[in-house]
CSV table of C-alpha atoms and ligand atoms in Angstrom, one decimal:
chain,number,residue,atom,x,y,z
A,1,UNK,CA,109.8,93.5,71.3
A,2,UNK,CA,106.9,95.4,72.1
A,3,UNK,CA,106.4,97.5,75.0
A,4,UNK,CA,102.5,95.7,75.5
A,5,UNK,CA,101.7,92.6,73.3
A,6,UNK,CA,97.9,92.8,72.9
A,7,UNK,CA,98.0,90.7,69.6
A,8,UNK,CA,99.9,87.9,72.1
A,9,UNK,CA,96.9,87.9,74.4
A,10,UNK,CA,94.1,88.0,71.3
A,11,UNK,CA,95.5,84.8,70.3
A,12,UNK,CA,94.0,83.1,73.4
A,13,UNK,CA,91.0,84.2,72.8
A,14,UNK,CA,90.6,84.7,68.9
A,15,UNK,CA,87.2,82.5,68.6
A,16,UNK,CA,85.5,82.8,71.5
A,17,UNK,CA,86.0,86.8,70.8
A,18,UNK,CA,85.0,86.8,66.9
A,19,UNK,CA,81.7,84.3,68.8
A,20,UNK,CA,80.7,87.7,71.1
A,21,UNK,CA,80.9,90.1,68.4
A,22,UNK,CA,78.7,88.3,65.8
A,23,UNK,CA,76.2,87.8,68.9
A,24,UNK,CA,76.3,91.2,69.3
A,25,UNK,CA,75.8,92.2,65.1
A,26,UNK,CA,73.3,89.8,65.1
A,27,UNK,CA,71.0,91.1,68.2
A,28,UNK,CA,71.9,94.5,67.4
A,29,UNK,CA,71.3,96.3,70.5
A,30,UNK,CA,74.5,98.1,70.2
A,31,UNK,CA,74.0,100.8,72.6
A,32,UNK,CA,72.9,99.6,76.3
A,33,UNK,CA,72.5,96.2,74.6
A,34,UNK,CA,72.9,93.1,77.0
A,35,UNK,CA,76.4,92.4,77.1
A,36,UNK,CA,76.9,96.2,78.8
A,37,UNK,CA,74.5,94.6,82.2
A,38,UNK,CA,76.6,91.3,82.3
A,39,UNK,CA,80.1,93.2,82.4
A,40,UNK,CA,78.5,95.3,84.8
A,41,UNK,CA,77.5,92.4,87.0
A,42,UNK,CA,81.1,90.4,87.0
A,43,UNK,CA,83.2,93.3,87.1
A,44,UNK,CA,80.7,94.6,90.4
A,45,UNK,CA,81.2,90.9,91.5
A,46,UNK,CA,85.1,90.5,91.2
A,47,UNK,CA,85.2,93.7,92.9
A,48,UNK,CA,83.1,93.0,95.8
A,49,UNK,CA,80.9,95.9,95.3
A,50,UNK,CA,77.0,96.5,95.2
A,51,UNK,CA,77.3,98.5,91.5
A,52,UNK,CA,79.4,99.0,88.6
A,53,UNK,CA,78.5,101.7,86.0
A,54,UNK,CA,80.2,101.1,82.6
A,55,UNK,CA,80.9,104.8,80.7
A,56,UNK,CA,82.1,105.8,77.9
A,57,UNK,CA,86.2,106.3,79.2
A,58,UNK,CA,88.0,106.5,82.4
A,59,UNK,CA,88.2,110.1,82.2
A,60,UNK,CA,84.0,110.0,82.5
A,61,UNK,CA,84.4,107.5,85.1
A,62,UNK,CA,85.9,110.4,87.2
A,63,UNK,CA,84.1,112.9,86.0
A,64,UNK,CA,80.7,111.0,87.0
A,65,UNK,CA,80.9,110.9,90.7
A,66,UNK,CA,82.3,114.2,90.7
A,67,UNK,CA,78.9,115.5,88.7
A,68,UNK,CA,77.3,113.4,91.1
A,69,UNK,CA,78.3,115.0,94.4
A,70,UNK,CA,77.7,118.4,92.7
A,71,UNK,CA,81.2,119.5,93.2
A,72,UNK,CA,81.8,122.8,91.5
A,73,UNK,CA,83.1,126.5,91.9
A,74,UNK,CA,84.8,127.1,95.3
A,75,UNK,CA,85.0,123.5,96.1
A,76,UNK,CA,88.5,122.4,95.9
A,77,UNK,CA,89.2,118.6,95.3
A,78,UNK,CA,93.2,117.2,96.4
A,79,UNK,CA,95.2,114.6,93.7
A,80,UNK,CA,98.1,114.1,93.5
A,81,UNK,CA,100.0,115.9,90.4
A,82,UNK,CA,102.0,112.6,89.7
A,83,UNK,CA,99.5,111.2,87.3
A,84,UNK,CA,97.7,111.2,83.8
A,85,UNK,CA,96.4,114.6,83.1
A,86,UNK,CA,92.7,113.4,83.2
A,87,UNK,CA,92.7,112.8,87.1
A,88,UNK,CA,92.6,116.5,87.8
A,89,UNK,CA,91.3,117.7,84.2
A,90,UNK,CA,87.7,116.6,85.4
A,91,UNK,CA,88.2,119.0,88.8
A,92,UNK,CA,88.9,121.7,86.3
A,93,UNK,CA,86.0,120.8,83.6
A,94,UNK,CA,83.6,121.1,86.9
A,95,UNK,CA,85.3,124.5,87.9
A,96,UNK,CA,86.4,123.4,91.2
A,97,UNK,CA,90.1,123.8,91.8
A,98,UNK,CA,92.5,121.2,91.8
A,99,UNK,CA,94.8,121.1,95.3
A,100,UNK,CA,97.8,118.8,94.4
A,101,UNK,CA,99.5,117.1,97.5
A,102,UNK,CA,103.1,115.9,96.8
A,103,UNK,CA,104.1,111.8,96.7
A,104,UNK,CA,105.3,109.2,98.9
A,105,UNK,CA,108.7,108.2,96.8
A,106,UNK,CA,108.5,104.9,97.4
A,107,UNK,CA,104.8,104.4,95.8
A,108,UNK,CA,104.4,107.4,94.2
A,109,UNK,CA,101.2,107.4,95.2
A,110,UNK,CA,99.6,110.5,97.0
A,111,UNK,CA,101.6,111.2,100.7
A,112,UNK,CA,98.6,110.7,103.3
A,113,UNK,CA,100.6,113.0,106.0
A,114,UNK,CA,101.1,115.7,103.0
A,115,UNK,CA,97.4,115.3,102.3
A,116,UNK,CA,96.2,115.8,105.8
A,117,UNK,CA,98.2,119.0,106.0
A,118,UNK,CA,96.9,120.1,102.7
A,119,UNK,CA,93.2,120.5,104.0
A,120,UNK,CA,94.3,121.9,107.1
A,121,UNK,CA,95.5,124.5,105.1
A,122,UNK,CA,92.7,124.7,102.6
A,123,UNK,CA,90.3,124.9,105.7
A,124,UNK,CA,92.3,127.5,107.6
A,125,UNK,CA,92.7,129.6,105.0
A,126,UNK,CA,89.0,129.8,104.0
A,127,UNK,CA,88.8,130.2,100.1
A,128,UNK,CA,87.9,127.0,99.5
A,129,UNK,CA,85.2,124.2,100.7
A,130,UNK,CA,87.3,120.7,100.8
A,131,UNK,CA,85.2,118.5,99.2
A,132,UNK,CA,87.0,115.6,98.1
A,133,UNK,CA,90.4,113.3,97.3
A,134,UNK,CA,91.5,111.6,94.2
A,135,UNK,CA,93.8,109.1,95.2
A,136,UNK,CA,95.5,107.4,92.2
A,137,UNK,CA,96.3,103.5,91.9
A,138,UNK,CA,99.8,104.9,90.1
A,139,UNK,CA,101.3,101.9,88.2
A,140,UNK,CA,99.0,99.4,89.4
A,141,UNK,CA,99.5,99.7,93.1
A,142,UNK,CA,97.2,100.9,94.9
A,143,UNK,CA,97.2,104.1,97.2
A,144,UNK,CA,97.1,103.9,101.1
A,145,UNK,CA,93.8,104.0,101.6
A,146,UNK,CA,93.7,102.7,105.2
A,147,UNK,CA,95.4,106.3,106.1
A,148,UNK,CA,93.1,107.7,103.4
A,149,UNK,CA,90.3,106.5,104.8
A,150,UNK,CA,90.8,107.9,108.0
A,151,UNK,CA,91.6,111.6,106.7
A,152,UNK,CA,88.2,111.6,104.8
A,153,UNK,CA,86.2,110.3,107.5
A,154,UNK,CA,87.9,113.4,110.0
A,155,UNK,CA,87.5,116.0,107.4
A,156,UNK,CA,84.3,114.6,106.0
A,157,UNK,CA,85.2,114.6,102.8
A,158,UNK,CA,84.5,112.2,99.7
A,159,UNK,CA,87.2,109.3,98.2
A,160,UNK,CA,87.1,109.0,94.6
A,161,UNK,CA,89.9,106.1,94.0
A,162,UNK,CA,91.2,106.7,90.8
A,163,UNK,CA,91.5,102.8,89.7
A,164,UNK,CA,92.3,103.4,85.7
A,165,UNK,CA,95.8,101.4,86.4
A,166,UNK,CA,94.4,100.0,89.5
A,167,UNK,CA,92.3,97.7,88.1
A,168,UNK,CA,93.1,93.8,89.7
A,169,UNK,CA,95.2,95.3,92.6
A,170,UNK,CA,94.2,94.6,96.2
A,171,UNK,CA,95.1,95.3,99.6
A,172,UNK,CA,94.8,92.4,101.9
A,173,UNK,CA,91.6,90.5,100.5
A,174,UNK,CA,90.1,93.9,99.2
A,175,UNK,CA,90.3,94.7,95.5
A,176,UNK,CA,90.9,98.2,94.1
A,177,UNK,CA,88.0,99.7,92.9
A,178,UNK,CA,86.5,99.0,96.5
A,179,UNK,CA,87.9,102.0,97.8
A,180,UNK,CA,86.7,105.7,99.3
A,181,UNK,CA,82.7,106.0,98.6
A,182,UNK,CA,83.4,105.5,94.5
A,183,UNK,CA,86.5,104.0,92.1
A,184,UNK,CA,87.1,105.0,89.0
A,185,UNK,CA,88.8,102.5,86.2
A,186,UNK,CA,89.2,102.8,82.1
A,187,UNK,CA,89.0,99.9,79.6
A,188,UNK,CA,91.8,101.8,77.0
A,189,UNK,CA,93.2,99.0,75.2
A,190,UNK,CA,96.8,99.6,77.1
A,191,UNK,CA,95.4,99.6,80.8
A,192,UNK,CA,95.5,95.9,82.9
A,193,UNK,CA,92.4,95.0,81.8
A,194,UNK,CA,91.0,97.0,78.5
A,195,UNK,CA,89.0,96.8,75.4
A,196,UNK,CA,89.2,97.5,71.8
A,197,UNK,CA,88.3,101.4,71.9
A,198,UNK,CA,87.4,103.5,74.8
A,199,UNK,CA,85.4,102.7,78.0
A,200,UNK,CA,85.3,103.0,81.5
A,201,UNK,CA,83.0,101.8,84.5
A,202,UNK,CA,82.5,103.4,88.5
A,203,UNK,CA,82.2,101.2,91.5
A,204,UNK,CA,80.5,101.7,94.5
A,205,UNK,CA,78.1,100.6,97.0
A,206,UNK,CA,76.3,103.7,97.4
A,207,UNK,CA,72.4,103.8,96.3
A,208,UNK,CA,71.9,107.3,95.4
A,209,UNK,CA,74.9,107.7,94.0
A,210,UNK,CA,74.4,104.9,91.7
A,211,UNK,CA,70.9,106.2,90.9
A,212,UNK,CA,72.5,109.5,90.0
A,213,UNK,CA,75.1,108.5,88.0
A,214,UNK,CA,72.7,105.9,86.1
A,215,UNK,CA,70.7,109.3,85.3
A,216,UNK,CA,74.3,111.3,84.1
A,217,UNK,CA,75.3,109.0,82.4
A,218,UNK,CA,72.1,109.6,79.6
A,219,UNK,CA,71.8,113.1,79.3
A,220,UNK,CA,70.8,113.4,83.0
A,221,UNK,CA,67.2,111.6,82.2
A,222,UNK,CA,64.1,111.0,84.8
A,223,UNK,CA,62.2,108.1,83.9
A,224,UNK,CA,63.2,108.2,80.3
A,225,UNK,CA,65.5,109.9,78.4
A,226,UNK,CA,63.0,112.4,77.2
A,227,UNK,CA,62.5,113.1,80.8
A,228,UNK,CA,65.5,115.1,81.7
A,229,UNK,CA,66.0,116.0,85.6
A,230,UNK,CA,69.7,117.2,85.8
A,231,UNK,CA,72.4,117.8,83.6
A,232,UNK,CA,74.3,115.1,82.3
A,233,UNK,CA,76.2,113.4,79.6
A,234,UNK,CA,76.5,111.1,76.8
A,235,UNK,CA,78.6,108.7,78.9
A,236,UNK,CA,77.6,105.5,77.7
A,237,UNK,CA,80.0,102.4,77.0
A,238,UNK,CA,79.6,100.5,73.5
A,239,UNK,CA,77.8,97.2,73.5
A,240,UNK,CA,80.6,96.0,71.1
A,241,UNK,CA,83.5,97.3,73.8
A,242,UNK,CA,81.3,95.5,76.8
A,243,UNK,CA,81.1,92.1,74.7
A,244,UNK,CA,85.2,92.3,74.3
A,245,UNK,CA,86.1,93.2,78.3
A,246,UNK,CA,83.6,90.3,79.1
A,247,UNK,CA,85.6,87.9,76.7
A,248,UNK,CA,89.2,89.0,78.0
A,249,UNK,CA,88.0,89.3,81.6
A,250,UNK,CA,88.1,85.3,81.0
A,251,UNK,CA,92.2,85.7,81.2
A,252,UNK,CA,92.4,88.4,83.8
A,253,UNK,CA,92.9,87.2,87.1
A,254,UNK,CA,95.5,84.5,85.9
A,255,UNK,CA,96.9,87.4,83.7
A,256,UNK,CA,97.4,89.5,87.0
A,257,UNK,CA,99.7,86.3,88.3
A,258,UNK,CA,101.4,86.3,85.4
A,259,UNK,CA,101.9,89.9,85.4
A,260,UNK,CA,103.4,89.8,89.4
A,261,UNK,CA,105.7,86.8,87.4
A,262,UNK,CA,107.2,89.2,85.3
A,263,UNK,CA,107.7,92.1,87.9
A,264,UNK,CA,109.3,89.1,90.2
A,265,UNK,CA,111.9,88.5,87.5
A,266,UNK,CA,112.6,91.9,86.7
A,267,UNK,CA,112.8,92.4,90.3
A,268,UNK,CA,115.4,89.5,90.7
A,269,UNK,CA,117.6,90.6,87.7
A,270,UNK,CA,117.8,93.7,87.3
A,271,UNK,CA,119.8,94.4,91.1
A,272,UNK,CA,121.1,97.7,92.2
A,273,UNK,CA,121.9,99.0,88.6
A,274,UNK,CA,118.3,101.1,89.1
A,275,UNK,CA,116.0,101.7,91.9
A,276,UNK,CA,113.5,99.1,91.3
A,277,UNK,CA,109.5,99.1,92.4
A,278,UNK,CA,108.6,98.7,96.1
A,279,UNK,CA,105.5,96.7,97.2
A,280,UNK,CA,104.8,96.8,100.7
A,281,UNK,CA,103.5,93.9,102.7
A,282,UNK,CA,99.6,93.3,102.4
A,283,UNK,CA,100.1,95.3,98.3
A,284,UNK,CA,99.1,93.7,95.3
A,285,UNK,CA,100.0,95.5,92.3
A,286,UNK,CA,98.3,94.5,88.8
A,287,UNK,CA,101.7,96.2,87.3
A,288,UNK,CA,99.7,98.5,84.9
A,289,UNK,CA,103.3,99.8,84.5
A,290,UNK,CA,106.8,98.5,85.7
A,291,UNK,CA,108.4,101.9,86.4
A,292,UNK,CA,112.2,101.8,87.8
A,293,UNK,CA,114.3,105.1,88.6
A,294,UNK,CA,117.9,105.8,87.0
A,295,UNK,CA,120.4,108.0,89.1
A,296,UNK,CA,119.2,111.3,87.3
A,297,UNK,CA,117.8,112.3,83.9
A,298,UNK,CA,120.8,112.0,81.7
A,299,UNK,CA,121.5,108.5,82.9
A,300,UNK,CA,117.5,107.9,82.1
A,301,UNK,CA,118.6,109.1,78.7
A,302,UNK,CA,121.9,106.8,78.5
A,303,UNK,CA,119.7,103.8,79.5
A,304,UNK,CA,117.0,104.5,77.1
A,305,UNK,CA,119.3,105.2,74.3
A,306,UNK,CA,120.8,101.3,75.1
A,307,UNK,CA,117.5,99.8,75.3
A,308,UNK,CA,116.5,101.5,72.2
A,309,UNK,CA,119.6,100.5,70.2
A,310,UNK,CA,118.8,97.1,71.5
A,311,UNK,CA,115.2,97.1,69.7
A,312,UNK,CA,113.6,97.5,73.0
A,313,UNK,CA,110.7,100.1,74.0
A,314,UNK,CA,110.6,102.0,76.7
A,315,UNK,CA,108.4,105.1,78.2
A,316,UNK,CA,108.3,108.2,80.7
A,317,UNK,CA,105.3,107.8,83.0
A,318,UNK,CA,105.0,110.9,83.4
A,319,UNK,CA,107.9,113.3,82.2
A,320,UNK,CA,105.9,116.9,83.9
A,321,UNK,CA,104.0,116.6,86.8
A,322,UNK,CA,100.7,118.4,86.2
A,323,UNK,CA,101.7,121.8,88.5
A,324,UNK,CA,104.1,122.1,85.5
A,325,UNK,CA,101.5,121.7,82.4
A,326,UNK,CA,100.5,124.9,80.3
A,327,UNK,CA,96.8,123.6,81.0
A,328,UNK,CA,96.9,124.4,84.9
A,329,UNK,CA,99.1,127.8,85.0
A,330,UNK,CA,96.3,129.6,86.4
A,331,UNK,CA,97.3,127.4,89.6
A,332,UNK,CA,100.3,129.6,89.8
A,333,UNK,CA,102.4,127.1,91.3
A,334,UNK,CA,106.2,127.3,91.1
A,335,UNK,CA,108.7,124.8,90.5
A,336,UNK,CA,109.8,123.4,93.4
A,337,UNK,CA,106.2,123.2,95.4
A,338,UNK,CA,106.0,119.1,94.7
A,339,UNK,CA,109.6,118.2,95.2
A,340,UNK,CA,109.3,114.8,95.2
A,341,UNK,CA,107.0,114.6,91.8
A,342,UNK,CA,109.6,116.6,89.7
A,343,UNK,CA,112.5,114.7,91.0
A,344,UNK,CA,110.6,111.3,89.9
A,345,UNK,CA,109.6,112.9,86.6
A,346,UNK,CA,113.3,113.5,86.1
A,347,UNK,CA,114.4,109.8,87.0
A,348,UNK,CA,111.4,107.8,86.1
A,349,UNK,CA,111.1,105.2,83.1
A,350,UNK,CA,109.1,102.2,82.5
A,351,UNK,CA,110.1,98.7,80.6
A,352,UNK,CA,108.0,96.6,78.4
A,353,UNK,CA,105.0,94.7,80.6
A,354,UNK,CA,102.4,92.6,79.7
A,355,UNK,CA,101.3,88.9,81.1
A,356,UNK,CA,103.2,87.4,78.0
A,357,UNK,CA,106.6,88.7,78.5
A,358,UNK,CA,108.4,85.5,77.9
A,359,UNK,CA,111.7,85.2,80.4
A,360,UNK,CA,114.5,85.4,77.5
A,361,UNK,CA,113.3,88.6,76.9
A,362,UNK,CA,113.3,90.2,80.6
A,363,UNK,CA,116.6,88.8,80.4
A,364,UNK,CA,117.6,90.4,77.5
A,365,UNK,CA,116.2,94.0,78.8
A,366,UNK,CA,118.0,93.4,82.7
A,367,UNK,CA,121.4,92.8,80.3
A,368,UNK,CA,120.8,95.6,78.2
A,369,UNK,CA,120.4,97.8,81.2
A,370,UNK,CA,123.2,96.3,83.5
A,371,UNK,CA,125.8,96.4,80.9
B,1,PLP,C1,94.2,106.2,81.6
B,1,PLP,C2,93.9,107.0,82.8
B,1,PLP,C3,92.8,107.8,83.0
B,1,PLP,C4,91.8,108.1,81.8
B,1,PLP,O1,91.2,107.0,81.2
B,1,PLP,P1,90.7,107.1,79.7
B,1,PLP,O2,89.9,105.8,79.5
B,1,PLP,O3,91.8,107.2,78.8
B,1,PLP,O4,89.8,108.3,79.7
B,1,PLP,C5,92.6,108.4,84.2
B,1,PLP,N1,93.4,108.3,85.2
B,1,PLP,C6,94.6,107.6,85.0
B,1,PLP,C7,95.5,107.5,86.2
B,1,PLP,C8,94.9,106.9,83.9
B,1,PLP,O5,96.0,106.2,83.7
């Protein structure tokens, strides 16, 4: 069994994908070539945005609109530290300071009361110039940003939605990377929707933010790339990686039904053996991960051992929250300051998901893990 079944999903699509890639040998316009405009112009339209800006990763997708805003040196930026080290590595590369806020335990996602509190304090202590919040989509659900949404607007602060396992969600009718003033996703072959190498694309609506990042995103160029106006990037997205999201984007939205098909069964068999995933009225999760919590670590380890005797994969999304990585001891924080994130980091594993989980096998898993 395999823990996500990309060769599944390339069978769907063999032809019609070997059709985009000769296109794209033949015209040769491999970098900026065609197929990079028309992702940008579905994946802008499926969103319900004015722009999407493919990159070269998700972790330049976040770094982007952070270049963008000119955040920097005494400019602190809140995430949550219950996600992939790239969130808050970007905050860092930039030389602001990364201000984790604990998470809600029922979402993981970053706690909007813990969040308002944190730039009360950041503001009354006066180090630091709050500048903005990188929600995550942890999972595939999205964040709350209608409480989000609110802080920013009191603090005046930016919303940089961190849509890398976001991507397909929605709340109500809106779809993530709609959120805050930018959204960030990654096409990495393992994420809801990727490609076959690395890229990544911004949303927004915002003109000059889109004119800015258009201008990072080649060496920081004026009206040509021998022109050079700001300091920017190699950040471009392969024509070749544009040509394959455009040909899997064809399955995606009845890939995100399947996906909430799969959840809905693991949901319904595996019972009160785990905590399983809440979604709360009004969520749509794109399930980047299904992520259930055992009673403590060592029966996370029992559990995993079974599945794993029983030929099935499993992972730990993510086993040290990022207060707790080598890479952000300068921090100084202590064990103990995000609670809630170490606790889940202790208890958290995620099963096998992908649209083509056949039923037989989520079967076999919930058995594995109930007996
Ligand atoms: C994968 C991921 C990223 C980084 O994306 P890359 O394309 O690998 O650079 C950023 N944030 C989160 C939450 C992710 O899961």
């Amino acid at each position: 069994m395999q823990f996500i079944d990309l060769a599944k999903q390339q069978s769907f699509i063999k032809d019609a994908l070997d059709t985009r890639i000769q296109t794209v040998l033949s015209h040769g316009k491999y970098i900026m070539g065609p197929e990079v405009k028309e992702m940008e112009a579905q994946l802008a339209e499926y969103v319900g945005t004015k722009y999407c800006v493919s990159c070269s990763s998700g972790t330049d997708a976040l770094l982007m609109p952070l270049m963008a805003w000119n955040v920097g040196p005494g400019d602190a930026v809140f995430t949550t530290p219950f996600t992939f080290i790239a969130t808050a590595e970007v905050i860092q590369l930039l030389g602001a300071t990364p201000v984790f806020v604990d998470i809600d335990p029922k979402t993981y996602n970053i706690s909007p009361d813990l969040l308002d509190a944190a730039i009360n304090t950041v503001i009354n202590e006066g180090e630091l110039n709050p500048k903005a919040i990188i929600p995550v989509d942890l999972f595939g659900l999205p964040a709350d940003y209608s409480a989000i949404e609110v802080i920013a607007k009191k603090y005046d602060i930016k919303v940089l939605e961190d849509a890398a396992q976001g991507f397909g969600g929605q709340i109500d009718d809106r779809k993530a990377g709609s959120f805050g003033d930018a959204a960030s996703t990654s096409f990495f072959p393992a994420k809801p929707l990727g490609c076959y190498g690395d890229g990544g694309a911004i949303f927004t609506d915002d003109d000059d933010l889109y004119e800015k990042m258009v201008s990072i995103r080649v060496h920081g160029k004026g009206g040509d790339k021998y022109d050079n106006i700001r300091i920017g990037l190699n950040g471009r997205m392969d024509t070749l990686q544009a040509a394959i999201v455009l040909e899997k984007f064809t399955l995606f939205p009845n890939e995100v039904k399947l996906r909430n098909e799969v959840a809905a069964k693991y949901n319904e068999l595996l019972g009160d053996r785990v905590v399983i995933p809440e979604v709360a009225e009004g969520y749509t999760s794109v399930w980047a991960q299904y992520s259930i919590l055992a009673n403590d670590a060592v029966d996370r380890s029992n559990l995993q051992a079974k599945l794993k005797e029983a030929g099935i994969p499993s992972a730990v999304y993510y086993p040290k929250p990022l207060h707790q990585q080598t890479a952000f001891a300068h921090l100084e924080l202590k064990d103990g300051d995000f609670p809630v994130s170490e606790e889940m980091s202790q208890r958290i594993f995620s099963l096998p998901m992908h649209p083509y989980l056949e039923v037989v096998d989520i079967e076999k898993i919930c058995d594995v893990l109930k007996g």
